[in-house]
PDB file of C-alpha atoms in Angstrom:
ATOM      1  CA  MET A   7       1.338  22.583 145.500  1.00  0.00           C
ATOM      2  CA  HIS A   8       3.594  22.305 142.454  1.00  0.00           C
ATOM      3  CA  THR A   9       1.632  19.347 141.084  1.00  0.00           C
ATOM      4  CA  LEU A  10      -1.703  21.100 141.564  1.00  0.00           C
ATOM      5  CA  LEU A  11      -0.548  24.263 139.763  1.00  0.00           C
ATOM      6  CA  LEU A  12       1.004  22.248 136.949  1.00  0.00           C
ATOM      7  CA  THR A  13      -2.186  20.219 136.488  1.00  0.00           C
ATOM      8  CA  LEU A  14      -4.322  23.370 136.428  1.00  0.00           C
ATOM      9  CA  LEU A  15      -1.922  24.969 133.940  1.00  0.00           C
ATOM     10  CA  ILE A  16      -2.151  21.980 131.586  1.00  0.00           C
ATOM     11  CA  ILE A  17      -5.957  21.910 131.776  1.00  0.00           C
ATOM     12  CA  ASP A  18      -6.095  25.669 131.193  1.00  0.00           C
ATOM     13  CA  SER A  19      -3.759  25.397 128.180  1.00  0.00           C
ATOM     14  CA  ILE A  20      -5.887  22.686 126.559  1.00  0.00           C
ATOM     15  CA  LEU A  21      -9.082  24.695 127.143  1.00  0.00           C
ATOM     16  CA  LEU A  22      -7.453  27.860 125.798  1.00  0.00           C
ATOM     17  CA  ILE A  23      -6.344  26.086 122.620  1.00  0.00           C
ATOM     18  CA  ALA A  24      -9.819  24.604 122.129  1.00  0.00           C
ATOM     19  CA  VAL A  25     -11.598  27.944 122.616  1.00  0.00           C
ATOM     20  CA  ILE A  26      -9.243  29.723 120.221  1.00  0.00           C
ATOM     21  CA  LEU A  27      -9.774  27.073 117.558  1.00  0.00           C
ATOM     22  CA  LEU A  28     -13.562  27.358 117.933  1.00  0.00           C
ATOM     23  CA  GLN A  29     -13.546  31.065 117.101  1.00  0.00           C
ATOM     24  CA  PRO A  30     -14.405  32.005 113.521  1.00  0.00           C
ATOM     25  CA  GLY A  31     -11.906  33.830 111.328  1.00  0.00           C
ATOM     26  CA  LYS A  32     -12.179  37.609 111.084  1.00  0.00           C
ATOM     27  CA  SER A  33     -11.622  37.827 107.341  1.00  0.00           C
ATOM     28  CA  THR A  34     -13.463  35.170 105.403  1.00  0.00           C
ATOM     29  CA  GLY A  35     -13.098  34.592 101.716  1.00  0.00           C
ATOM     30  CA  LEU A  36     -11.518  36.669  99.018  1.00  0.00           C
ATOM     31  CA  SER A  37     -13.220  39.895 100.090  1.00  0.00           C
ATOM     32  CA  GLY A  38     -11.436  39.747 103.428  1.00  0.00           C
ATOM     33  CA  ALA A  39      -8.094  39.255 101.716  1.00  0.00           C
ATOM     34  CA  LEU A  40      -8.647  42.227  99.399  1.00  0.00           C
ATOM     35  CA  SER A  41      -9.950  44.665 101.979  1.00  0.00           C
ATOM     36  CA  GLY A  42      -7.454  43.721 104.655  1.00  0.00           C
ATOM     37  CA  GLY A  43      -8.099  45.213 108.058  1.00  0.00           C
ATOM     38  CA  ALA A  44     -10.052  48.198 106.772  1.00  0.00           C
ATOM     39  CA  GLU A  45     -13.378  46.572 107.585  1.00  0.00           C
ATOM     40  CA  GLN A  46     -12.349  46.017 111.166  1.00  0.00           C
ATOM     41  CA  LEU A  47     -10.829  49.443 111.559  1.00  0.00           C
ATOM     42  CA  PHE A  48     -13.580  51.523 110.013  1.00  0.00           C
ATOM     43  CA  GLY A  49     -16.587  49.211 110.164  1.00  0.00           C
ATOM     44  CA  LYS A  50     -18.818  49.164 113.196  1.00  0.00           C
ATOM     45  CA  GLN A  51     -19.084  45.443 113.703  1.00  0.00           C
ATOM     46  CA  LYS A  52     -20.642  44.434 116.966  1.00  0.00           C
ATOM     47  CA  VAL A  53     -19.851  40.999 118.231  1.00  0.00           C
ATOM     48  CA  ARG A  54     -22.899  39.128 119.447  1.00  0.00           C
ATOM     49  CA  GLY A  55     -23.931  35.664 120.478  1.00  0.00           C
ATOM     50  CA  ILE A  56     -21.462  32.828 120.588  1.00  0.00           C
ATOM     51  CA  ASP A  57     -18.604  35.010 119.287  1.00  0.00           C
ATOM     52  CA  LEU A  58     -18.906  37.287 122.310  1.00  0.00           C
ATOM     53  CA  ILE A  59     -18.999  34.332 124.708  1.00  0.00           C
ATOM     54  CA  LEU A  60     -15.934  32.726 123.098  1.00  0.00           C
ATOM     55  CA  HIS A  61     -14.096  36.053 123.191  1.00  0.00           C
ATOM     56  CA  ARG A  62     -14.771  36.534 126.900  1.00  0.00           C
ATOM     57  CA  ILE A  63     -13.863  32.927 127.739  1.00  0.00           C
ATOM     58  CA  THR A  64     -10.582  33.403 125.844  1.00  0.00           C
ATOM     59  CA  ILE A  65      -9.735  36.488 127.893  1.00  0.00           C
ATOM     60  CA  VAL A  66     -10.513  34.742 131.183  1.00  0.00           C
ATOM     61  CA  LEU A  67      -8.510  31.645 130.259  1.00  0.00           C
ATOM     62  CA  ALA A  68      -5.550  33.750 129.072  1.00  0.00           C
ATOM     63  CA  VAL A  69      -5.439  35.731 132.321  1.00  0.00           C
ATOM     64  CA  LEU A  70      -5.737  32.495 134.302  1.00  0.00           C
ATOM     65  CA  PHE A  71      -2.915  30.985 132.220  1.00  0.00           C
ATOM     66  CA  PHE A  72      -0.563  33.860 133.034  1.00  0.00           C
ATOM     67  CA  LEU A  73      -1.467  33.803 136.729  1.00  0.00           C
ATOM     68  CA  LEU A  74      -0.888  30.056 136.942  1.00  0.00           C
ATOM     69  CA  ALA A  75       2.427  30.361 135.075  1.00  0.00           C
ATOM     70  CA  ILE A  76       3.615  33.106 137.449  1.00  0.00           C
ATOM     71  CA  GLY A  77       2.410  31.085 140.430  1.00  0.00           C
ATOM     72  CA  LEU A  78       4.205  28.004 139.193  1.00  0.00           C
ATOM     73  CA  ALA A  79       7.413  29.986 138.703  1.00  0.00           C
ATOM     74  CA  TYR A  80       7.080  31.412 142.209  1.00  0.00           C
ATOM     75  CA  VAL A  81       6.607  27.957 143.745  1.00  0.00           C
ATOM     76  CA  ASN A  82       9.721  26.665 141.955  1.00  0.00           C
ATOM     77  CA  LEU A  83      11.887  29.341 143.587  1.00  0.00           C
TER      78      LEU A  83
END
């Protein structure tokens, strides 16, 4: 059981890193540096397409990562 959870955790970590690196930056260029987070806070930007898919996959993989880590800790007790 320990080996299975550890293997799944490693695979999940690699996938999570890959999905995070595939996501585009929120502030691109000099305009993003000057405006800071004001565009995100006050602008009504709707995420669509591949950005939405990558965002949802990141959430699922992160939740799975935490569940596997807790499960692995529980098995080691």
